[in-house]
Amino acid sequence: MFVQHYSHEEAIMPKITIDEEKCIGCGECVDVCPADVLEMQDDKAVVVNEDECLECESCVETCEQDAITLEVD
Ligand code: SF4
Ligand code: SF4
């Protein structure tokens, strides 16, 4: 029997998540991101360019609301 384990065929991508419940729309993360991954939309930060993320964690450290999570597989 074949058992499907986790596939690693896809490129390893960082996963940035912004909790819009926590985000107060200060824009700090957008300003600090060196790769233009984040953008303000309707007074909330959103991820628009995840592929460009450098995993620098600047946004995570900058966000005083702990709204941003960076997961690296
Ligand atoms: S730094 Fe945090 S609170 Fe400010 S816009 Fe970004 S996610 Fe929202
Ligand atoms: S980890 Fe760095 S490159 Fe990625 S979204 Fe945050 S600030 Fe931008």
mmCIF file of C-alpha atoms and ligand atoms in Angstrom:
data_model
loop_
_atom_site.group_PDB
_atom_site.id
_atom_site.type_symbol
_atom_site.label_atom_id
_atom_site.label_comp_id
_atom_site.label_asym_id
_atom_site.label_seq_id
_atom_site.Cartn_x
_atom_site.Cartn_y
_atom_site.Cartn_z
ATOM 1 C CA MET A 1 0.000 0.000 0.000
ATOM 2 C CA PHE A 2 1.190 3.443 -0.820
ATOM 3 C CA VAL A 3 0.806 5.989 1.878
ATOM 4 C CA GLN A 4 0.888 9.606 0.837
ATOM 5 C CA HIS A 5 3.151 11.569 3.088
ATOM 6 C CA TYR A 6 3.772 15.281 2.936
ATOM 7 C CA SER A 7 4.749 16.298 -0.528
ATOM 8 C CA HIS A 8 7.798 18.481 -0.957
ATOM 9 C CA GLU A 9 7.337 18.930 -4.665
ATOM 10 C CA GLU A 10 6.275 22.510 -4.291
ATOM 11 C CA ALA A 11 8.912 25.135 -3.744
ATOM 12 C CA ILE A 12 9.363 26.039 -0.135
ATOM 13 C CA MET A 13 7.390 29.187 0.381
ATOM 14 C CA PRO A 14 7.150 31.334 3.427
ATOM 15 C CA LYS A 15 3.662 31.795 4.642
ATOM 16 C CA ILE A 16 2.768 35.196 5.906
ATOM 17 C CA THR A 17 -0.526 35.529 7.659
ATOM 18 C CA ILE A 18 -2.053 38.744 8.913
ATOM 19 C CA ASP A 19 -4.784 38.473 11.455
ATOM 20 C CA GLU A 20 -7.148 41.206 10.405
ATOM 21 C CA GLU A 21 -8.890 41.080 13.755
ATOM 22 C CA LYS A 22 -5.659 42.178 15.422
ATOM 23 C CA CYS A 23 -4.461 44.588 12.734
ATOM 24 C CA ILE A 24 -5.081 48.222 13.605
ATOM 25 C CA GLY A 25 -3.978 49.490 10.218
ATOM 26 C CA CYS A 26 -0.894 51.378 11.369
ATOM 27 C CA GLY A 27 0.951 50.547 8.150
ATOM 28 C CA GLU A 28 4.260 49.907 9.922
ATOM 29 C CA CYS A 29 4.685 46.478 8.398
ATOM 30 C CA VAL A 30 4.124 47.815 4.891
ATOM 31 C CA ASP A 31 6.775 50.474 5.473
ATOM 32 C CA VAL A 32 9.308 48.091 6.943
ATOM 33 C CA CYS A 33 9.017 45.312 4.367
ATOM 34 C CA PRO A 34 11.961 45.492 1.967
ATOM 35 C CA ALA A 35 10.241 43.389 -0.653
ATOM 36 C CA ASP A 36 6.838 45.039 -1.042
ATOM 37 C CA VAL A 37 5.104 41.906 0.113
ATOM 38 C CA LEU A 38 2.513 43.801 2.099
ATOM 39 C CA GLU A 39 0.038 46.480 1.177
ATOM 40 C CA MET A 40 -2.667 48.461 2.889
ATOM 41 C CA GLN A 41 -6.168 47.740 1.683
ATOM 42 C CA ASP A 42 -9.215 49.184 3.404
ATOM 43 C CA ASP A 43 -7.091 50.167 6.426
ATOM 44 C CA LYS A 44 -5.771 46.659 6.931
ATOM 45 C CA ALA A 45 -2.459 45.179 5.940
ATOM 46 C CA VAL A 46 -2.769 42.392 3.413
ATOM 47 C CA VAL A 47 -0.297 40.039 1.773
ATOM 48 C CA VAL A 48 -0.037 40.806 -1.926
ATOM 49 C CA ASN A 49 3.352 39.422 -2.945
ATOM 50 C CA GLU A 50 4.068 36.428 -0.799
ATOM 51 C CA ASP A 51 6.462 34.963 -3.371
ATOM 52 C CA GLU A 52 8.797 37.899 -2.846
ATOM 53 C CA CYS A 53 9.077 37.442 0.904
ATOM 54 C CA LEU A 54 12.659 37.254 2.151
ATOM 55 C CA GLU A 55 11.688 35.801 5.525
ATOM 56 C CA CYS A 56 13.452 38.660 7.229
ATOM 57 C CA GLU A 57 10.759 38.808 9.936
ATOM 58 C CA SER A 58 10.939 42.594 10.037
ATOM 59 C CA CYS A 59 7.192 42.837 9.722
ATOM 60 C CA VAL A 60 6.624 40.314 12.491
ATOM 61 C CA GLU A 61 8.955 42.201 14.821
ATOM 62 C CA THR A 62 7.494 45.559 13.878
ATOM 63 C CA CYS A 63 3.864 44.722 14.430
ATOM 64 C CA GLU A 64 2.983 45.716 17.967
ATOM 65 C CA GLN A 65 -0.323 43.929 17.656
ATOM 66 C CA ASP A 66 1.265 40.542 16.986
ATOM 67 C CA ALA A 67 -0.965 40.370 13.958
ATOM 68 C CA ILE A 68 1.636 38.894 11.635
ATOM 69 C CA THR A 69 2.789 35.309 11.594
ATOM 70 C CA LEU A 70 5.584 33.943 9.449
ATOM 71 C CA GLU A 71 5.649 30.208 8.940
ATOM 72 C CA VAL A 72 8.508 28.607 7.115
ATOM 73 C CA ASP A 73 8.042 24.990 6.149
HETATM 74 S S1 SF4 B 1 2.110 46.461 11.678
HETATM 75 FE FE1 SF4 B 1 0.502 45.075 12.435
HETATM 76 S S2 SF4 B 1 -1.149 46.439 13.085
HETATM 77 FE FE2 SF4 B 1 0.211 47.654 11.778
HETATM 78 S S3 SF4 B 1 -0.691 47.475 9.719
HETATM 79 FE FE3 SF4 B 1 0.856 45.848 9.935
HETATM 80 S S4 SF4 B 1 -0.320 44.046 10.618
HETATM 81 FE FE4 SF4 B 1 -1.587 45.847 10.967
HETATM 82 S S1 SF4 B 2 9.249 38.709 6.494
HETATM 83 FE FE1 SF4 B 2 10.335 40.492 5.629
HETATM 84 S S2 SF4 B 2 10.106 40.274 3.402
HETATM 85 FE FE2 SF4 B 2 8.602 38.922 4.332
HETATM 86 S S3 SF4 B 2 6.727 40.155 4.437
HETATM 87 FE FE3 SF4 B 2 7.790 40.424 6.395
HETATM 88 S S4 SF4 B 2 9.057 42.249 6.148
HETATM 89 FE FE4 SF4 B 2 8.429 41.568 4.098
#
